[in-house]
């Protein structure tokens, strides 16, 4: 577990979700090293296409690197993997294990985040004990499991969710340094990205650019 | 957890692995009810195509039914799901979380099974603390993730593994009431099936037929 205020989702301005398949031929370790140098506030081990064994082995490496950087590590979906690599928490979607089950298995000090695309989902996740919400897809995106024809829920949905809940909201989906500002202006604590960092020519510079856009 | 000697894998003669997609339009609950009536010794919640949420909800129902029948319930792959539904244990493959990690998360009393297709895999799984092995695919099969062109490892591989380890061996893959005898004669404690029961005209009768074949 990562000590210190780094584990407060309210302070997560830039949130990297890993996905080696959209990392321009680089390894996730290489991308994460660059993103940590570039100052991202939190890393989520996703890697939806990888086996549990691969994610476990990668997770052990990510745990070392994030711990050394004082940056929290969150595991997508799998609570057992989060326990096994001593991650700081888990991020669950609407079709993953329920928030309350994740909380029971991880204990009161772990971070449990939940994806929500509607105000109703967001309120339920908060009531179930989520520590933060990932809300989106804000903009159209190709790198998550979102219908590419859909245009995204937009910054207006971020504002609606922020009005409806008391826990921090992270915008996700199609966010870049160029379009991040309206997400933060709508009340998001920060923004989560995959390809804006993983597929960038220079992931470190992309991380810095994103942080600048969020803080602007 | 299921009390009594029912949780000794050495006594598992017939082992049903669930998969609604090959259940001839029936629900897994319907198939499991029939299989329990037909006397299967253990149920594994597999359902590879279902979301974690669906597997969790199904798992709670299966836990009630198996507990009432005094039959152990094993969860495929996901240790968190096994913990969440208070299953008796987990079954991991070579690309799932390692046996030792599953054991650490579940504790010493849980059952941890492991798939092994070679003697080397089998010896490693035993050394890592597995309670039983699923060895196969014994015969060619279409219902598991096995190359349909492959002919299976055959009962001879069962005999090799049984010679090499001290833990119970369950044969799996393409096993029917008609071809089960050589698997048991090779030293398997029992046989695991999916479609032989799930896709049968009468899953209860298929379970009884399989038990008769194993005990013959």
Tab-separated table of C-alpha atoms in Angstrom:
chain	number	residue	atom	x	y	z
A	1	UNK	CA	0.000	0.000	0.000
A	2	UNK	CA	1.167	3.499	-0.787
A	3	UNK	CA	1.306	5.710	2.286
A	4	UNK	CA	0.582	9.430	2.399
A	5	UNK	CA	-1.965	11.744	0.877
A	6	UNK	CA	-1.109	10.333	-2.564
A	7	UNK	CA	-3.928	7.839	-2.042
A	8	UNK	CA	-6.619	10.541	-1.817
A	9	UNK	CA	-8.503	10.385	-5.135
A	10	UNK	CA	-9.431	14.040	-4.681
A	11	UNK	CA	-5.812	14.816	-5.540
A	12	UNK	CA	-5.620	12.650	-8.642
A	13	UNK	CA	-5.289	15.125	-11.495
A	14	UNK	CA	-3.782	12.753	-14.057
A	15	UNK	CA	-4.619	9.054	-14.023
A	16	UNK	CA	-2.947	6.597	-16.393
A	17	UNK	CA	-4.761	3.392	-17.362
A	18	UNK	CA	-2.344	0.883	-18.899
A	19	UNK	CA	-2.970	-1.030	-22.109
A	20	UNK	CA	0.071	-2.480	-23.831
A	21	UNK	CA	-1.906	-3.163	-27.030
A	22	UNK	CA	-2.196	0.611	-27.638
A	23	UNK	CA	1.325	1.508	-26.532
A	24	UNK	CA	2.937	1.889	-29.955
A	25	UNK	CA	4.999	-1.278	-29.547
A	26	UNK	CA	6.386	-0.266	-26.158
A	27	UNK	CA	5.988	-2.356	-23.027
A	28	UNK	CA	3.645	-1.153	-20.308
A	29	UNK	CA	6.645	-0.983	-17.951
A	30	UNK	CA	8.376	1.431	-20.313
A	31	UNK	CA	5.241	3.579	-20.610
A	32	UNK	CA	4.685	3.586	-16.845
A	33	UNK	CA	8.300	4.550	-16.128
A	34	UNK	CA	7.941	7.521	-18.497
A	35	UNK	CA	4.536	8.504	-17.100
A	36	UNK	CA	5.851	8.406	-13.524
A	37	UNK	CA	8.722	10.664	-14.585
A	38	UNK	CA	6.132	12.897	-16.214
A	39	UNK	CA	4.275	13.174	-12.912
A	40	UNK	CA	1.065	11.149	-13.244
A	41	UNK	CA	-0.759	10.871	-9.923
A	42	UNK	CA	-2.052	7.299	-10.144
A	43	UNK	CA	-1.620	4.183	-12.283
A	44	UNK	CA	-4.304	1.639	-13.079
A	45	UNK	CA	-3.235	-1.824	-14.222
A	46	UNK	CA	-5.795	-2.696	-16.867
A	47	UNK	CA	-4.441	-4.868	-19.738
A	48	UNK	CA	-7.816	-6.365	-20.583
A	49	UNK	CA	-6.314	-8.700	-23.201
A	50	UNK	CA	-3.684	-10.277	-20.938
A	51	UNK	CA	-4.079	-13.458	-18.894
A	52	UNK	CA	-4.369	-13.235	-15.116
A	53	UNK	CA	-0.867	-14.729	-14.856
A	54	UNK	CA	0.598	-12.028	-17.111
A	55	UNK	CA	-1.246	-9.305	-15.224
A	56	UNK	CA	0.009	-10.730	-11.936
A	57	UNK	CA	3.624	-10.742	-13.097
A	58	UNK	CA	3.310	-7.258	-14.585
A	59	UNK	CA	1.513	-6.121	-11.433
A	60	UNK	CA	4.413	-7.153	-9.196
A	61	UNK	CA	6.749	-5.000	-11.322
A	62	UNK	CA	4.323	-2.079	-11.346
A	63	UNK	CA	3.937	-2.339	-7.588
A	64	UNK	CA	7.709	-1.911	-7.126
A	65	UNK	CA	7.909	1.041	-9.480
A	66	UNK	CA	4.838	2.867	-8.189
A	67	UNK	CA	5.848	2.300	-4.564
A	68	UNK	CA	9.285	3.762	-5.304
A	69	UNK	CA	7.599	6.782	-6.898
A	70	UNK	CA	5.050	7.157	-4.058
A	71	UNK	CA	2.235	6.806	-6.582
A	72	UNK	CA	-0.833	4.638	-5.889
A	73	UNK	CA	-1.542	1.541	-7.967
A	74	UNK	CA	-5.097	0.486	-8.745
A	75	UNK	CA	-6.087	-2.821	-10.385
A	76	UNK	CA	-8.892	-2.974	-12.915
A	77	UNK	CA	-11.675	-5.440	-12.115
A	78	UNK	CA	-9.809	-8.194	-10.246
A	79	UNK	CA	-9.869	-7.912	-6.476
A	80	UNK	CA	-7.764	-11.065	-6.097
A	81	UNK	CA	-5.030	-9.551	-8.223
A	82	UNK	CA	-5.148	-6.344	-6.164
A	83	UNK	CA	-4.740	-8.422	-2.991
A	84	UNK	CA	-1.968	-10.545	-4.494
A	85	UNK	CA	0.220	-7.621	-5.568
A	86	UNK	CA	-0.691	-5.429	-2.574
A	87	UNK	CA	-2.142	-2.734	-4.776
A	88	UNK	CA	-3.783	0.290	-3.182
A	89	UNK	CA	-7.172	-0.645	-4.529
A	90	UNK	CA	-9.381	-1.740	-7.338
A	91	UNK	CA	-11.492	-0.125	-10.032
A	92	UNK	CA	-14.703	-1.951	-10.910
A	93	UNK	CA	-17.186	-1.435	-13.705
A	94	UNK	CA	-20.915	-2.056	-13.773
A	95	UNK	CA	-20.373	-5.669	-14.919
A	96	UNK	CA	-17.553	-6.467	-12.474
A	97	UNK	CA	-17.912	-7.560	-8.856
A	98	UNK	CA	-20.131	-5.099	-6.934
A	99	UNK	CA	-18.462	-2.230	-5.044
A	100	UNK	CA	-19.631	-3.629	-1.698
A	101	UNK	CA	-18.096	-7.031	-2.408
A	102	UNK	CA	-14.798	-5.438	-3.408
A	103	UNK	CA	-14.850	-3.385	-0.206
A	104	UNK	CA	-15.545	-6.462	1.937
A	105	UNK	CA	-12.650	-8.354	0.370
A	106	UNK	CA	-10.159	-5.455	0.435
A	107	UNK	CA	-11.015	-3.846	3.757
A	108	UNK	CA	-11.851	-0.295	4.794
A	109	UNK	CA	-8.464	1.276	3.936
A	110	UNK	CA	-8.329	0.176	0.310
A	111	UNK	CA	-9.436	2.450	-2.512
A	112	UNK	CA	-12.466	1.241	-4.446
A	113	UNK	CA	-13.302	3.146	-7.614
A	114	UNK	CA	-16.270	2.531	-9.856
A	115	UNK	CA	-17.156	3.369	-13.442
A	116	UNK	CA	-20.402	5.272	-13.898
A	117	UNK	CA	-21.820	6.740	-17.053
A	118	UNK	CA	-25.070	8.019	-15.562
A	119	UNK	CA	-26.084	9.968	-12.457
A	120	UNK	CA	-28.050	6.934	-11.243
A	121	UNK	CA	-24.989	4.654	-11.523
A	122	UNK	CA	-22.902	7.297	-9.762
A	123	UNK	CA	-25.296	7.683	-6.819
A	124	UNK	CA	-25.557	3.917	-6.392
A	125	UNK	CA	-21.760	3.503	-6.441
A	126	UNK	CA	-21.375	6.235	-3.819
A	127	UNK	CA	-24.068	4.611	-1.646
A	128	UNK	CA	-22.270	1.266	-1.982
A	129	UNK	CA	-19.074	2.817	-0.646
A	130	UNK	CA	-17.007	3.795	-3.679
A	131	UNK	CA	-14.136	6.212	-2.976
A	132	UNK	CA	-14.193	7.823	-6.413
A	133	UNK	CA	-15.982	7.547	-9.744
A	134	UNK	CA	-14.663	7.180	-13.263
A	135	UNK	CA	-17.248	8.938	-15.426
A	136	UNK	CA	-17.404	8.661	-19.185
A	137	UNK	CA	-16.756	8.091	-21.911
A	138	UNK	CA	-16.533	11.893	-21.906
A	139	UNK	CA	-15.560	12.096	-25.566
A	140	UNK	CA	-15.678	9.566	-28.383
A	141	UNK	CA	-12.870	7.066	-27.958
A	142	UNK	CA	-11.559	3.953	-29.613
A	143	UNK	CA	-9.357	2.567	-26.869
A	144	UNK	CA	-12.033	1.531	-24.353
A	145	UNK	CA	-15.019	-0.754	-24.801
A	146	UNK	CA	-17.244	2.019	-26.059
A	147	UNK	CA	-19.280	2.090	-29.227
A	148	UNK	CA	-17.077	4.132	-31.576
A	149	UNK	CA	-20.182	5.707	-33.100
A	150	UNK	CA	-21.134	7.223	-29.779
A	151	UNK	CA	-20.082	10.777	-29.225
A	152	UNK	CA	-19.476	10.503	-25.467
A	153	UNK	CA	-21.418	11.861	-22.500
A	154	UNK	CA	-19.593	15.205	-22.609
A	155	UNK	CA	-18.422	17.542	-19.830
A	156	UNK	CA	-22.094	18.272	-19.030
A	157	UNK	CA	-22.500	14.732	-17.647
A	158	UNK	CA	-19.434	15.310	-15.465
A	159	UNK	CA	-21.133	18.411	-14.038
A	160	UNK	CA	-24.376	16.476	-13.387
A	161	UNK	CA	-22.539	13.712	-11.559
A	162	UNK	CA	-20.410	16.145	-9.564
A	163	UNK	CA	-23.619	17.867	-8.440
A	164	UNK	CA	-25.161	14.551	-7.405
A	165	UNK	CA	-22.346	12.977	-5.355
A	166	UNK	CA	-19.762	13.986	-2.753
A	167	UNK	CA	-16.901	11.706	-3.836
A	168	UNK	CA	-14.261	12.759	-6.393
A	169	UNK	CA	-15.084	12.320	-10.070
A	170	UNK	CA	-12.452	11.445	-12.662
A	171	UNK	CA	-13.355	12.016	-16.306
A	172	UNK	CA	-12.402	9.233	-18.718
A	173	UNK	CA	-12.756	8.515	-22.415
A	174	UNK	CA	-11.200	10.318	-25.353
A	175	UNK	CA	-9.508	12.908	-23.150
A	176	UNK	CA	-6.397	14.695	-24.440
A	177	UNK	CA	-4.327	17.702	-23.337
A	178	UNK	CA	-6.381	19.723	-25.844
A	179	UNK	CA	-9.871	18.840	-24.547
A	180	UNK	CA	-9.141	18.235	-20.824
A	181	UNK	CA	-9.944	21.738	-19.570
A	182	UNK	CA	-13.750	21.560	-19.939
A	183	UNK	CA	-13.726	18.283	-17.971
A	184	UNK	CA	-11.980	19.917	-15.028
A	185	UNK	CA	-14.071	23.085	-15.352
A	186	UNK	CA	-17.135	20.824	-15.063
A	187	UNK	CA	-15.892	19.766	-11.642
A	188	UNK	CA	-13.788	16.653	-12.246
A	189	UNK	CA	-10.899	16.192	-9.818
A	190	UNK	CA	-8.844	14.889	-12.714
A	191	UNK	CA	-8.755	12.997	-15.967
A	192	UNK	CA	-7.931	9.389	-16.808
A	193	UNK	CA	-6.364	8.469	-20.128
A	194	UNK	CA	-5.030	5.465	-21.952
A	195	UNK	CA	-3.771	6.312	-25.418
A	196	UNK	CA	-3.103	10.017	-24.802
A	197	UNK	CA	-0.090	8.805	-22.816
A	198	UNK	CA	0.475	5.186	-23.904
A	199	UNK	CA	0.409	5.906	-27.653
A	200	UNK	CA	2.186	9.293	-27.496
A	201	UNK	CA	5.495	9.833	-29.249
A	202	UNK	CA	6.900	10.799	-25.847
A	203	UNK	CA	4.807	9.435	-22.934
A	204	UNK	CA	6.705	11.512	-20.384
A	205	UNK	CA	6.067	14.753	-22.271
A	206	UNK	CA	2.443	13.718	-22.852
A	207	UNK	CA	2.011	13.197	-19.096
A	208	UNK	CA	3.445	16.641	-18.383
A	209	UNK	CA	1.260	18.241	-21.077
A	210	UNK	CA	-1.830	16.611	-19.622
A	211	UNK	CA	-0.966	17.789	-16.087
A	212	UNK	CA	-0.451	21.316	-17.375
A	213	UNK	CA	-3.811	21.229	-19.154
A	214	UNK	CA	-5.586	20.038	-16.008
A	215	UNK	CA	-3.943	22.639	-13.755
A	216	UNK	CA	-4.433	25.495	-16.249
B	1	UNK	CA	-17.671	-24.028	2.895
B	2	UNK	CA	-19.020	-27.522	2.543
B	3	UNK	CA	-18.325	-29.659	5.602
B	4	UNK	CA	-17.555	-33.361	5.612
B	5	UNK	CA	-15.526	-35.708	3.490
B	6	UNK	CA	-17.313	-34.379	0.379
B	7	UNK	CA	-14.465	-31.886	0.036
B	8	UNK	CA	-11.802	-34.590	-0.410
B	9	UNK	CA	-10.936	-34.526	-4.129
B	10	UNK	CA	-9.899	-38.171	-3.850
B	11	UNK	CA	-13.606	-38.951	-3.637
B	12	UNK	CA	-14.676	-36.882	-6.625
B	13	UNK	CA	-15.768	-39.449	-9.186
B	14	UNK	CA	-17.957	-37.154	-11.291
B	15	UNK	CA	-17.156	-33.447	-11.601
B	16	UNK	CA	-19.442	-31.061	-13.485
B	17	UNK	CA	-17.975	-27.884	-15.010
B	18	UNK	CA	-20.737	-25.411	-15.887
B	19	UNK	CA	-21.051	-23.605	-19.195
B	20	UNK	CA	-24.459	-22.183	-20.047
B	21	UNK	CA	-23.462	-21.623	-23.686
B	22	UNK	CA	-23.324	-25.407	-24.242
B	23	UNK	CA	-26.393	-26.254	-22.161
B	24	UNK	CA	-28.906	-26.720	-24.999
B	25	UNK	CA	-30.767	-23.535	-24.119
B	26	UNK	CA	-31.164	-24.442	-20.444
B	27	UNK	CA	-29.910	-22.271	-17.613
B	28	UNK	CA	-26.897	-23.401	-15.628
B	29	UNK	CA	-29.106	-23.485	-12.519
B	30	UNK	CA	-31.427	-25.962	-14.228
B	31	UNK	CA	-28.491	-28.121	-15.332
B	32	UNK	CA	-26.898	-28.024	-11.877
B	33	UNK	CA	-30.149	-28.967	-10.147
B	34	UNK	CA	-30.473	-31.988	-12.419
B	35	UNK	CA	-26.816	-32.946	-12.015
B	36	UNK	CA	-27.072	-32.765	-8.218
B	37	UNK	CA	-30.123	-35.023	-8.374
B	38	UNK	CA	-28.078	-37.312	-10.600
B	39	UNK	CA	-25.381	-37.514	-7.935
B	40	UNK	CA	-22.384	-35.502	-9.214
B	41	UNK	CA	-19.704	-35.146	-6.546
B	42	UNK	CA	-18.543	-31.567	-7.214
B	43	UNK	CA	-19.584	-28.515	-9.241
B	44	UNK	CA	-17.216	-26.000	-10.826
B	45	UNK	CA	-18.587	-22.575	-11.722
B	46	UNK	CA	-16.883	-21.785	-14.998
B	47	UNK	CA	-19.004	-19.693	-17.446
B	48	UNK	CA	-15.996	-18.244	-19.247
B	49	UNK	CA	-18.171	-15.969	-21.395
B	50	UNK	CA	-20.074	-14.322	-18.537
B	51	UNK	CA	-19.149	-11.085	-16.779
B	52	UNK	CA	-17.805	-11.194	-13.231
B	53	UNK	CA	-21.086	-9.681	-12.052
B	54	UNK	CA	-23.129	-12.442	-13.713
B	55	UNK	CA	-20.812	-15.114	-12.355
B	56	UNK	CA	-21.107	-13.594	-8.883
B	57	UNK	CA	-24.900	-13.600	-8.979
B	58	UNK	CA	-25.000	-17.127	-10.388
B	59	UNK	CA	-22.384	-18.170	-7.842
B	60	UNK	CA	-24.553	-17.079	-4.907
B	61	UNK	CA	-27.376	-19.273	-6.239
B	62	UNK	CA	-25.048	-22.204	-6.856
B	63	UNK	CA	-23.622	-21.853	-3.358
B	64	UNK	CA	-27.100	-22.248	-1.857
B	65	UNK	CA	-27.951	-25.260	-3.985
B	66	UNK	CA	-24.624	-27.059	-3.553
B	67	UNK	CA	-24.580	-26.400	0.196
B	68	UNK	CA	-28.085	-27.851	0.498
B	69	UNK	CA	-26.909	-30.925	-1.414
B	70	UNK	CA	-23.675	-31.233	0.597
B	71	UNK	CA	-21.663	-30.967	-2.619
B	72	UNK	CA	-18.537	-28.788	-2.862
B	73	UNK	CA	-18.464	-25.758	-5.156
B	74	UNK	CA	-15.262	-24.731	-6.920
B	75	UNK	CA	-14.779	-21.475	-8.878
B	76	UNK	CA	-12.804	-21.393	-12.094
B	77	UNK	CA	-9.916	-18.928	-12.178
B	78	UNK	CA	-11.194	-16.105	-9.934
B	79	UNK	CA	-10.078	-16.281	-6.311
B	80	UNK	CA	-12.003	-13.109	-5.461
B	81	UNK	CA	-15.227	-14.671	-6.688
B	82	UNK	CA	-14.513	-17.823	-4.662
B	83	UNK	CA	-14.045	-15.656	-1.556
B	84	UNK	CA	-17.124	-13.562	-2.295
B	85	UNK	CA	-19.509	-16.504	-2.626
B	86	UNK	CA	-17.791	-18.621	0.056
B	87	UNK	CA	-17.000	-21.383	-2.383
B	88	UNK	CA	-14.969	-24.360	-1.227
B	89	UNK	CA	-12.094	-23.484	-3.487
B	90	UNK	CA	-10.763	-22.488	-6.831
B	91	UNK	CA	-9.480	-24.181	-9.967
B	92	UNK	CA	-6.655	-22.391	-11.757
B	93	UNK	CA	-5.060	-22.999	-15.119
B	94	UNK	CA	-1.508	-22.389	-16.235
B	95	UNK	CA	-2.347	-18.809	-17.293
B	96	UNK	CA	-4.368	-17.934	-14.183
B	97	UNK	CA	-3.020	-16.736	-10.827
B	98	UNK	CA	-0.348	-19.150	-9.534
B	99	UNK	CA	-1.406	-21.962	-7.187
B	100	UNK	CA	0.647	-20.466	-4.334
B	101	UNK	CA	-1.043	-17.083	-4.681
B	102	UNK	CA	-4.482	-18.692	-4.680
B	103	UNK	CA	-3.520	-20.656	-1.556
B	104	UNK	CA	-2.272	-17.511	0.225
B	105	UNK	CA	-5.504	-15.661	-0.542
B	106	UNK	CA	-7.876	-18.544	0.297
B	107	UNK	CA	-6.118	-20.050	3.298
B	108	UNK	CA	-5.002	-23.580	4.156
B	109	UNK	CA	-8.478	-25.159	4.324
B	110	UNK	CA	-9.629	-24.173	0.853
B	111	UNK	CA	-9.343	-26.522	-2.098
B	112	UNK	CA	-6.989	-25.388	-4.836
B	113	UNK	CA	-7.059	-27.380	-8.048
B	114	UNK	CA	-4.833	-26.844	-11.047
B	115	UNK	CA	-4.984	-27.799	-14.710
B	116	UNK	CA	-1.983	-29.722	-16.008
B	117	UNK	CA	-1.512	-31.286	-19.398
B	118	UNK	CA	2.039	-32.523	-18.835
B	119	UNK	CA	3.890	-34.395	-16.082
B	120	UNK	CA	6.106	-31.331	-15.553
B	121	UNK	CA	3.079	-29.051	-15.024
B	122	UNK	CA	1.577	-31.631	-12.693
B	123	UNK	CA	4.699	-31.942	-10.526
B	124	UNK	CA	5.043	-28.156	-10.292
B	125	UNK	CA	1.394	-27.736	-9.286
B	126	UNK	CA	1.778	-30.389	-6.596
B	127	UNK	CA	4.951	-28.731	-5.298
B	128	UNK	CA	3.122	-25.386	-5.206
B	129	UNK	CA	0.432	-26.870	-2.988
B	130	UNK	CA	-2.399	-27.935	-5.293
B	131	UNK	CA	-4.940	-30.313	-3.753
B	132	UNK	CA	-5.835	-32.030	-7.015
B	133	UNK	CA	-5.057	-31.859	-10.720
B	134	UNK	CA	-7.306	-31.594	-13.745
B	135	UNK	CA	-5.425	-33.418	-16.493
B	136	UNK	CA	-6.324	-33.245	-20.161
B	137	UNK	CA	-7.721	-32.736	-22.588
B	138	UNK	CA	-7.909	-36.556	-22.427
B	139	UNK	CA	-9.864	-36.860	-25.660
B	140	UNK	CA	-10.567	-34.417	-28.474
B	141	UNK	CA	-13.154	-31.877	-27.321
B	142	UNK	CA	-14.907	-28.841	-28.652
B	143	UNK	CA	-16.257	-27.354	-25.451
B	144	UNK	CA	-13.007	-26.228	-23.812
B	145	UNK	CA	-10.296	-23.949	-25.165
B	146	UNK	CA	-8.470	-26.726	-26.903
B	147	UNK	CA	-7.424	-26.934	-30.522
B	148	UNK	CA	-10.189	-29.050	-32.080
B	149	UNK	CA	-7.636	-30.686	-34.372
B	150	UNK	CA	-5.754	-32.095	-31.422
B	151	UNK	CA	-6.573	-35.640	-30.471
B	152	UNK	CA	-6.091	-35.250	-26.698
B	153	UNK	CA	-3.402	-36.557	-24.357
B	154	UNK	CA	-5.170	-39.894	-23.863
B	155	UNK	CA	-5.505	-42.146	-20.800
B	156	UNK	CA	-1.751	-42.880	-21.045
B	157	UNK	CA	-0.999	-39.311	-19.932
B	158	UNK	CA	-3.316	-39.804	-16.964
B	159	UNK	CA	-1.267	-42.867	-15.988
B	160	UNK	CA	2.014	-40.917	-16.330
B	161	UNK	CA	0.753	-38.097	-14.131
B	162	UNK	CA	-0.728	-40.478	-11.548
B	163	UNK	CA	2.684	-42.182	-11.328
B	164	UNK	CA	4.451	-38.827	-10.856
B	165	UNK	CA	2.296	-37.180	-8.141
B	166	UNK	CA	0.557	-38.120	-4.887
B	167	UNK	CA	-2.506	-35.851	-5.199
B	168	UNK	CA	-5.756	-36.961	-6.875
B	169	UNK	CA	-5.987	-36.650	-10.642
B	170	UNK	CA	-9.244	-35.823	-12.415
B	171	UNK	CA	-9.395	-36.511	-16.147
B	172	UNK	CA	-10.998	-33.800	-18.282
B	173	UNK	CA	-11.692	-33.173	-21.935
B	174	UNK	CA	-14.007	-35.046	-24.270
B	175	UNK	CA	-14.998	-37.575	-21.621
B	176	UNK	CA	-18.337	-39.400	-21.944
B	177	UNK	CA	-20.004	-42.364	-20.226
B	178	UNK	CA	-18.732	-44.446	-23.140
B	179	UNK	CA	-15.023	-43.524	-22.896
B	180	UNK	CA	-14.662	-42.833	-19.141
B	181	UNK	CA	-13.555	-46.309	-18.062
B	182	UNK	CA	-9.999	-46.141	-19.480
B	183	UNK	CA	-9.470	-42.815	-17.673
B	184	UNK	CA	-10.322	-44.365	-14.308
B	185	UNK	CA	-8.398	-47.544	-15.129
B	186	UNK	CA	-5.373	-45.292	-15.764
B	187	UNK	CA	-5.622	-44.121	-12.155
B	188	UNK	CA	-7.829	-41.024	-12.239
B	189	UNK	CA	-9.926	-40.484	-9.121
B	190	UNK	CA	-12.703	-39.271	-11.360
B	191	UNK	CA	-13.704	-37.463	-14.510
B	192	UNK	CA	-14.762	-33.872	-15.193
B	193	UNK	CA	-17.192	-33.042	-17.963
B	194	UNK	CA	-18.990	-30.090	-19.435
B	195	UNK	CA	-21.175	-31.034	-22.383
B	196	UNK	CA	-21.626	-34.716	-21.496
B	197	UNK	CA	-23.966	-33.432	-18.789
B	198	UNK	CA	-24.834	-29.851	-19.777
B	199	UNK	CA	-25.815	-30.680	-23.371
B	200	UNK	CA	-27.451	-34.041	-22.624
B	201	UNK	CA	-31.134	-34.627	-23.379
B	202	UNK	CA	-31.513	-35.483	-19.687
B	203	UNK	CA	-28.702	-34.041	-17.503
B	204	UNK	CA	-29.794	-36.058	-14.451
B	205	UNK	CA	-29.703	-39.344	-16.362
B	206	UNK	CA	-26.389	-38.329	-17.964
B	207	UNK	CA	-24.915	-37.714	-14.502
B	208	UNK	CA	-26.079	-41.136	-13.318
B	209	UNK	CA	-24.740	-42.823	-16.469
B	210	UNK	CA	-21.371	-41.157	-15.984
B	211	UNK	CA	-21.195	-42.227	-12.317
B	212	UNK	CA	-22.040	-45.785	-13.299
B	213	UNK	CA	-19.311	-45.764	-15.957
B	214	UNK	CA	-16.722	-44.487	-13.452
B	215	UNK	CA	-17.662	-47.029	-10.775
B	216	UNK	CA	-17.887	-49.932	-13.215
